[in-house]
Amino acid sequence: MKGGLVMTASGLYCPAGDFYIDPLRPVERAVITHAHADHARAGSASYLCAREGLALLQARLGPDARIEALAYGEKATRNGVALSLHPAGHIRGSAQVRIAHKGLVTVVSGDYKTVTDPTCTPLAPQRCHAFISESTFGLPIFRWPRADAVMAAINAWWRENREQGRTSILFAYALGKAQRILSGLDPAIGPILTHGAVEKINRVYRRAGVVLPPTQYVGDLQDRKLLRGALVIAPPSADHPAWMRRFPQRSRAFASGWMRIRGHRRRRAVDRGFIISDHSDWDGLIATVAASGAETIGITHGYSAEMVRWLQEQGYDAEAVDATQRAGDENR
Ligand SMILES: [Zn+2]
Ligand SMILES: [Zn+2]
């Protein structure tokens, strides 16, 4: 138990305000940090999210879901508990949940990253007494190269493949990562094609005013000659023979923080691994914990035991909070 929150079978719960954060099961009142499947589950009676993420969450949960939205920083009250949402910089609409009750401020980070992403509002660190941080990449080996250098490498790989007459297949998570990468591609190199799951999210991003280069759903492609020299963005789940068959001459790459680890690159058997993550790296996690000013730290997701141990060595009152179950490598 950290900062007035308790862990229950349904997930992280605020008893004073009577709401759950990213509940694991259907509940009365759910506060959702962002629209990734391991945080936003269908079936709850009502939802609250950041306005920037409303269209995405509605697309994920369906038109019947009852969703209320708050602007970043806007205050709501639940049973005398002050509740507000603040940018987490993870994907569009991602939010940290700030809870203030009887003078005690608790912030739940959700997933976050500290580097800029043109497709969402940047992380706004919050001062608090208790901070619950994710730790997906909470090991010192995880340090990200500069995102602009990685984007330059992706564009160079694409250009080289085009010159060799190959299709560039880039695997990236359909929600967030794919759009962040799209925003950094150089459309002068060639056509950009998308898997259906990516194109669906692109439409939501564009409707929200995010500028992305022109894309075409690969299933709509008439002129097969365009495949040579094209870049295709697809979710990792599309990497199976039935879907890949249409690209006879190809180079495959995967864009993920996991590409930092050679074993993951080998397991994916891709030609290239680009290290780009929508989660904070080790330095970002430590800096964000420090910026919170909190003495009480809860750690969830990923390498929680390792990060808790490190924080305790630094004098923090830290413990693991298993608020969300890991869902394989999805969305990382
Ligand atoms: Zn996420
Ligand atoms: Zn997550």
CSV table of C-alpha atoms and ligand atoms in Angstrom, one decimal:
chain,number,residue,atom,x,y,z
A,1,MET,CA,0.0,0.0,0.0
A,2,LYS,CA,1.4,3.3,-1.1
A,3,GLY,CA,0.1,6.8,-0.6
A,4,GLY,CA,-3.6,6.0,0.1
A,5,LEU,CA,-3.9,3.4,-2.7
A,6,VAL,CA,-4.4,-0.3,-2.1
A,7,MET,CA,-3.7,-3.3,-4.3
A,8,THR,CA,-6.8,-5.5,-4.9
A,9,ALA,CA,-7.6,-8.4,-7.2
A,10,SER,CA,-9.1,-5.8,-9.6
A,11,GLY,CA,-6.0,-3.7,-9.6
A,12,LEU,CA,-4.8,-0.4,-7.9
A,13,TYR,CA,-7.7,1.1,-5.9
A,14,CYS,CA,-8.2,4.4,-4.2
A,15,PRO,CA,-10.6,3.6,-1.3
A,16,ALA,CA,-11.2,7.3,-0.3
A,17,GLY,CA,-12.2,8.3,-3.9
A,18,ASP,CA,-13.7,4.9,-4.7
A,19,PHE,CA,-12.1,4.4,-8.1
A,20,TYR,CA,-9.6,2.1,-9.8
A,21,ILE,CA,-6.6,3.0,-11.9
A,22,ASP,CA,-6.2,0.8,-15.0
A,23,PRO,CA,-8.4,-1.9,-13.5
A,24,LEU,CA,-7.7,-5.6,-14.4
A,25,ARG,CA,-11.4,-6.5,-14.2
A,26,PRO,CA,-14.6,-4.6,-14.9
A,27,VAL,CA,-15.4,-2.1,-12.1
A,28,GLU,CA,-17.8,0.8,-11.4
A,29,ARG,CA,-15.3,3.7,-11.9
A,30,ALA,CA,-12.1,3.3,-13.9
A,31,VAL,CA,-9.4,5.9,-14.4
A,32,ILE,CA,-7.4,5.0,-17.4
A,33,THR,CA,-3.8,6.2,-18.0
A,34,HIS,CA,-3.7,5.3,-21.7
A,35,ALA,CA,-5.3,3.2,-24.4
A,36,HIS,CA,-2.8,0.3,-24.6
A,37,ALA,CA,-4.6,-3.0,-24.0
A,38,ASP,CA,-2.7,-3.8,-20.8
A,39,HIS,CA,-4.1,-0.6,-19.2
A,40,ALA,CA,-7.5,-0.1,-20.9
A,41,ARG,CA,-9.8,-3.0,-20.5
A,42,ALA,CA,-13.5,-3.1,-21.6
A,43,GLY,CA,-16.4,-3.8,-19.3
A,44,SER,CA,-16.3,-1.1,-16.6
A,45,ALA,CA,-19.4,1.0,-16.0
A,46,SER,CA,-17.6,4.3,-16.4
A,47,TYR,CA,-14.2,5.6,-17.5
A,48,LEU,CA,-12.2,8.7,-17.0
A,49,CYS,CA,-9.2,9.6,-19.2
A,50,ALA,CA,-7.3,12.6,-20.5
A,51,ARG,CA,-9.1,14.5,-23.3
A,52,GLU,CA,-6.1,14.1,-25.6
A,53,GLY,CA,-6.6,10.3,-25.4
A,54,LEU,CA,-10.4,10.3,-25.6
A,55,ALA,CA,-10.8,9.3,-29.3
A,56,LEU,CA,-8.2,6.5,-28.9
A,57,LEU,CA,-9.8,5.1,-25.8
A,58,GLN,CA,-13.3,5.2,-27.4
A,59,ALA,CA,-11.9,3.5,-30.5
A,60,ARG,CA,-10.4,0.8,-28.3
A,61,LEU,CA,-13.4,0.3,-25.9
A,62,GLY,CA,-16.2,0.7,-28.5
A,63,PRO,CA,-18.9,3.3,-29.0
A,64,ASP,CA,-21.0,2.1,-26.0
A,65,ALA,CA,-18.3,2.7,-23.4
A,66,ARG,CA,-19.1,5.6,-21.1
A,67,ILE,CA,-16.0,7.8,-21.0
A,68,GLU,CA,-15.5,11.1,-19.4
A,69,ALA,CA,-12.5,13.2,-20.2
A,70,LEU,CA,-10.4,15.9,-18.4
A,71,ALA,CA,-8.0,18.3,-19.9
A,72,TYR,CA,-4.5,17.9,-18.6
A,73,GLY,CA,-4.3,19.7,-15.3
A,74,GLU,CA,-8.1,20.0,-14.9
A,75,LYS,CA,-9.3,19.1,-11.4
A,76,ALA,CA,-12.2,16.7,-10.6
A,77,THR,CA,-13.4,15.6,-7.2
A,78,ARG,CA,-14.4,12.1,-6.2
A,79,ASN,CA,-15.8,11.8,-2.6
A,80,GLY,CA,-13.6,14.7,-1.5
A,81,VAL,CA,-10.5,13.4,-3.3
A,82,ALA,CA,-9.0,15.8,-5.8
A,83,LEU,CA,-8.1,14.0,-9.0
A,84,SER,CA,-6.2,15.3,-12.0
A,85,LEU,CA,-4.4,13.9,-15.1
A,86,HIS,CA,-1.0,15.1,-16.3
A,87,PRO,CA,1.0,14.4,-19.5
A,88,ALA,CA,3.1,11.2,-19.4
A,89,GLY,CA,4.6,11.5,-22.9
A,90,HIS,CA,4.2,7.8,-23.6
A,91,ILE,CA,1.6,7.8,-26.4
A,92,ARG,CA,-1.1,10.2,-27.4
A,93,GLY,CA,-3.3,11.0,-24.5
A,94,SER,CA,-1.2,9.1,-21.9
A,95,ALA,CA,-1.6,10.5,-18.4
A,96,GLN,CA,-0.2,10.4,-14.9
A,97,VAL,CA,-2.9,10.3,-12.3
A,98,ARG,CA,-2.5,12.8,-9.4
A,99,ILE,CA,-4.6,12.1,-6.3
A,100,ALA,CA,-4.7,14.6,-3.4
A,101,HIS,CA,-6.5,13.7,-0.2
A,102,LYS,CA,-6.0,15.1,3.3
A,103,GLY,CA,-2.8,16.8,2.3
A,104,LEU,CA,-1.2,13.7,0.9
A,105,VAL,CA,-0.4,13.8,-2.9
A,106,THR,CA,0.0,10.5,-4.7
A,107,VAL,CA,0.9,10.2,-8.4
A,108,VAL,CA,0.6,7.1,-10.5
A,109,SER,CA,2.8,7.4,-13.6
A,110,GLY,CA,1.2,4.9,-15.9
A,111,ASP,CA,3.7,4.3,-18.7
A,112,TYR,CA,5.9,7.3,-19.6
A,113,LYS,CA,9.0,8.5,-21.4
A,114,THR,CA,11.1,11.5,-20.9
A,115,VAL,CA,12.2,12.2,-24.5
A,116,THR,CA,10.1,14.3,-26.9
A,117,ASP,CA,7.7,12.6,-29.2
A,118,PRO,CA,6.0,14.9,-31.9
A,119,THR,CA,2.8,12.9,-31.6
A,120,CYS,CA,1.9,13.6,-28.0
A,121,THR,CA,2.3,16.1,-25.2
A,122,PRO,CA,5.6,15.7,-23.3
A,123,LEU,CA,5.9,14.3,-19.8
A,124,ALA,CA,5.2,16.8,-17.1
A,125,PRO,CA,6.9,15.5,-13.9
A,126,GLN,CA,4.7,16.0,-10.8
A,127,ARG,CA,5.8,16.8,-7.2
A,128,CYS,CA,4.2,14.4,-4.7
A,129,HIS,CA,4.6,12.5,-1.5
A,130,ALA,CA,4.2,9.0,-3.0
A,131,PHE,CA,5.1,8.2,-6.6
A,132,ILE,CA,4.1,5.0,-8.3
A,133,SER,CA,6.4,4.5,-11.3
A,134,GLU,CA,6.5,2.0,-14.1
A,135,SER,CA,9.9,0.1,-14.6
A,136,THR,CA,9.5,-1.7,-17.9
A,137,PHE,CA,13.1,-0.9,-18.7
A,138,GLY,CA,14.3,-0.5,-15.1
A,139,LEU,CA,17.8,-1.8,-15.5
A,140,PRO,CA,21.0,0.3,-16.0
A,141,ILE,CA,21.7,-1.6,-19.3
A,142,PHE,CA,18.7,0.2,-20.9
A,143,ARG,CA,19.9,3.5,-22.2
A,144,TRP,CA,18.4,4.8,-25.4
A,145,PRO,CA,20.3,6.4,-28.2
A,146,ARG,CA,19.0,9.8,-29.4
A,147,ALA,CA,15.7,9.3,-31.2
A,148,ASP,CA,16.7,11.7,-34.1
A,149,ALA,CA,19.8,9.5,-34.7
A,150,VAL,CA,17.6,6.4,-34.7
A,151,MET,CA,15.1,8.0,-37.2
A,152,ALA,CA,18.1,8.9,-39.4
A,153,ALA,CA,19.2,5.3,-39.3
A,154,ILE,CA,15.7,4.0,-40.2
A,155,ASN,CA,15.5,6.4,-43.2
A,156,ALA,CA,19.0,5.4,-44.4
A,157,TRP,CA,18.1,1.7,-44.1
A,158,TRP,CA,14.9,2.4,-46.2
A,159,ARG,CA,16.9,4.3,-48.8
A,160,GLU,CA,19.4,1.5,-49.2
A,161,ASN,CA,16.7,-1.1,-49.5
A,162,ARG,CA,15.0,1.0,-52.2
A,163,GLU,CA,18.2,1.2,-54.1
A,164,GLN,CA,18.4,-2.6,-54.0
A,165,GLY,CA,14.8,-3.0,-55.1
A,166,ARG,CA,13.7,-4.3,-51.7
A,167,THR,CA,10.6,-3.6,-49.6
A,168,SER,CA,11.4,-2.4,-46.1
A,169,ILE,CA,9.2,-4.1,-43.5
A,170,LEU,CA,9.3,-2.3,-40.2
A,171,PHE,CA,7.6,-3.9,-37.2
A,172,ALA,CA,6.4,-1.5,-34.6
A,173,TYR,CA,3.5,-1.5,-32.1
A,174,ALA,CA,0.4,-0.3,-33.9
A,175,LEU,CA,-0.6,2.2,-31.2
A,176,GLY,CA,1.8,5.0,-30.5
A,177,LYS,CA,5.2,3.6,-31.8
A,178,ALA,CA,4.0,3.3,-35.4
A,179,GLN,CA,2.8,6.9,-35.5
A,180,ARG,CA,5.9,8.2,-33.7
A,181,ILE,CA,8.1,6.6,-36.3
A,182,LEU,CA,5.8,7.7,-39.2
A,183,SER,CA,6.2,11.3,-38.0
A,184,GLY,CA,10.0,11.0,-38.4
A,185,LEU,CA,10.1,9.2,-41.8
A,186,ASP,CA,11.2,11.0,-44.9
A,187,PRO,CA,8.3,10.5,-47.4
A,188,ALA,CA,10.6,11.7,-50.3
A,189,ILE,CA,12.3,8.2,-50.2
A,190,GLY,CA,9.3,6.3,-51.4
A,191,PRO,CA,5.7,5.2,-50.7
A,192,ILE,CA,4.7,4.4,-47.1
A,193,LEU,CA,2.4,1.5,-46.7
A,194,THR,CA,0.6,0.3,-43.6
A,195,HIS,CA,-0.9,-2.9,-42.1
A,196,GLY,CA,-4.6,-2.5,-41.3
A,197,ALA,CA,-4.1,-2.3,-37.5
A,198,VAL,CA,-1.7,0.7,-38.0
A,199,GLU,CA,-3.8,2.5,-40.6
A,200,LYS,CA,-6.8,2.3,-38.2
A,201,ILE,CA,-4.9,4.1,-35.5
A,202,ASN,CA,-3.4,6.6,-38.0
A,203,ARG,CA,-6.9,7.7,-38.8
A,204,VAL,CA,-7.6,8.5,-35.1
A,205,TYR,CA,-4.3,10.4,-34.8
A,206,ARG,CA,-4.9,12.5,-38.0
A,207,ARG,CA,-8.5,13.3,-36.9
A,208,ALA,CA,-6.9,14.7,-33.7
A,209,GLY,CA,-4.7,16.9,-35.7
A,210,VAL,CA,-1.4,15.0,-35.6
A,211,VAL,CA,0.6,15.5,-38.8
A,212,LEU,CA,1.7,12.3,-40.3
A,213,PRO,CA,3.1,11.7,-43.8
A,214,PRO,CA,0.7,10.2,-46.4
A,215,THR,CA,0.2,6.4,-45.9
A,216,GLN,CA,-1.7,3.8,-47.8
A,217,TYR,CA,-3.2,0.6,-46.5
A,218,VAL,CA,-1.2,-2.2,-48.1
A,219,GLY,CA,-4.4,-4.2,-48.9
A,220,ASP,CA,-5.5,-1.3,-51.2
A,221,LEU,CA,-2.4,-1.3,-53.3
A,222,GLN,CA,-3.1,-1.7,-57.0
A,223,ASP,CA,0.3,-1.2,-58.5
A,224,ARG,CA,2.5,-4.0,-57.2
A,225,LYS,CA,5.6,-2.4,-58.7
A,226,LEU,CA,5.3,0.2,-55.9
A,227,LEU,CA,6.2,-2.5,-53.3
A,228,ARG,CA,9.8,-2.2,-54.4
A,229,GLY,CA,11.2,0.7,-52.6
A,230,ALA,CA,8.2,1.1,-50.3
A,231,LEU,CA,8.4,1.1,-46.5
A,232,VAL,CA,5.7,-1.0,-44.8
A,233,ILE,CA,4.8,-0.4,-41.1
A,234,ALA,CA,3.2,-3.4,-39.4
A,235,PRO,CA,2.6,-4.7,-35.9
A,236,PRO,CA,5.0,-7.5,-34.8
A,237,SER,CA,2.0,-10.0,-34.9
A,238,ALA,CA,2.0,-9.6,-38.7
A,239,ASP,CA,5.3,-11.3,-39.0
A,240,HIS,CA,4.0,-14.7,-40.2
A,241,PRO,CA,4.4,-16.4,-43.7
A,242,ALA,CA,0.8,-15.8,-44.8
A,243,TRP,CA,1.1,-12.0,-44.4
A,244,MET,CA,4.8,-11.7,-45.5
A,245,ARG,CA,4.3,-13.7,-48.7
A,246,ARG,CA,3.3,-10.5,-50.6
A,247,PHE,CA,6.8,-9.1,-50.1
A,248,PRO,CA,9.1,-11.5,-51.9
A,249,GLN,CA,12.1,-9.1,-51.9
A,250,ARG,CA,12.3,-7.6,-48.4
A,251,SER,CA,14.4,-6.5,-45.5
A,252,ARG,CA,12.8,-6.9,-42.0
A,253,ALA,CA,13.4,-4.6,-39.0
A,254,PHE,CA,12.0,-4.2,-35.6
A,255,ALA,CA,11.7,-1.0,-33.7
A,256,SER,CA,11.6,-1.5,-29.9
A,257,GLY,CA,13.5,-0.8,-26.7
A,258,TRP,CA,14.1,-4.6,-26.6
A,259,MET,CA,16.4,-4.3,-29.5
A,260,ARG,CA,19.0,-3.0,-27.0
A,261,ILE,CA,19.4,-6.7,-26.1
A,262,ARG,CA,21.1,-8.9,-28.7
A,263,GLY,CA,19.2,-12.0,-27.7
A,264,HIS,CA,15.9,-10.3,-28.6
A,265,ARG,CA,17.2,-9.3,-32.0
A,266,ARG,CA,18.3,-12.9,-32.6
A,267,ARG,CA,15.0,-14.3,-31.4
A,268,ARG,CA,13.1,-12.0,-33.8
A,269,ALA,CA,15.5,-13.0,-36.6
A,270,VAL,CA,15.2,-9.5,-38.1
A,271,ASP,CA,17.8,-7.9,-40.4
A,272,ARG,CA,17.9,-4.8,-38.3
A,273,GLY,CA,16.9,-3.7,-34.8
A,274,PHE,CA,16.2,-0.1,-34.1
A,275,ILE,CA,16.4,0.9,-30.5
A,276,ILE,CA,13.4,3.2,-30.0
A,277,SER,CA,11.0,3.0,-27.1
A,278,ASP,CA,7.9,4.8,-25.8
A,279,HIS,CA,9.1,3.9,-22.3
A,280,SER,CA,11.6,5.7,-20.2
A,281,ASP,CA,15.2,4.3,-20.1
A,282,TRP,CA,17.1,3.8,-16.9
A,283,ASP,CA,18.3,7.4,-16.7
A,284,GLY,CA,14.9,8.8,-17.4
A,285,LEU,CA,13.3,6.6,-14.7
A,286,ILE,CA,15.8,7.7,-12.1
A,287,ALA,CA,15.5,11.3,-13.1
A,288,THR,CA,11.7,11.2,-13.0
A,289,VAL,CA,11.6,9.5,-9.6
A,290,ALA,CA,14.0,12.2,-8.3
A,291,ALA,CA,12.0,15.0,-9.8
A,292,SER,CA,8.8,13.8,-8.0
A,293,GLY,CA,10.5,14.7,-4.7
A,294,ALA,CA,8.6,11.7,-3.3
A,295,GLU,CA,10.2,9.7,-0.5
A,296,THR,CA,7.7,6.8,-0.9
A,297,ILE,CA,8.0,5.0,-4.2
A,298,GLY,CA,6.0,2.1,-5.6
A,299,ILE,CA,7.4,0.3,-8.7
A,300,THR,CA,5.3,-1.6,-11.2
A,301,HIS,CA,5.8,-3.3,-14.6
A,302,GLY,CA,9.0,-5.0,-15.7
A,303,TYR,CA,12.1,-5.0,-13.6
A,304,SER,CA,10.4,-3.9,-10.4
A,305,ALA,CA,12.5,-6.0,-8.0
A,306,GLU,CA,15.8,-4.7,-9.4
A,307,MET,CA,14.6,-1.1,-9.4
A,308,VAL,CA,13.2,-1.4,-5.9
A,309,ARG,CA,16.5,-2.7,-4.6
A,310,TRP,CA,18.4,0.2,-6.3
A,311,LEU,CA,16.0,2.8,-4.8
A,312,GLN,CA,16.3,1.3,-1.3
A,313,GLU,CA,20.0,1.5,-1.6
A,314,GLN,CA,19.6,5.2,-2.4
A,315,GLY,CA,17.5,5.6,0.8
A,316,TYR,CA,14.0,5.7,-0.7
A,317,ASP,CA,11.1,3.9,1.0
A,318,ALA,CA,10.4,1.7,-2.1
A,319,GLU,CA,8.4,-1.4,-2.8
A,320,ALA,CA,7.1,-3.3,-5.7
A,321,VAL,CA,3.4,-2.7,-6.6
A,322,ASP,CA,2.1,-5.2,-9.1
A,323,ALA,CA,-0.7,-3.1,-10.3
A,324,THR,CA,-0.7,-4.3,-13.9
A,325,GLN,CA,0.0,-7.7,-15.2
A,326,ARG,CA,2.6,-8.0,-17.9
A,327,ALA,CA,1.2,-8.9,-21.3
A,328,GLY,CA,4.2,-10.4,-23.0
A,329,ASP,CA,6.2,-7.9,-25.0
A,330,GLU,CA,3.1,-6.1,-26.2
A,331,ASN,CA,3.4,-2.3,-26.5
A,332,ARG,CA,6.9,-2.0,-25.4
B,1,ZN,ZN,1.6,1.6,-22.7
B,2,ZN,ZN,2.1,-0.7,-19.9
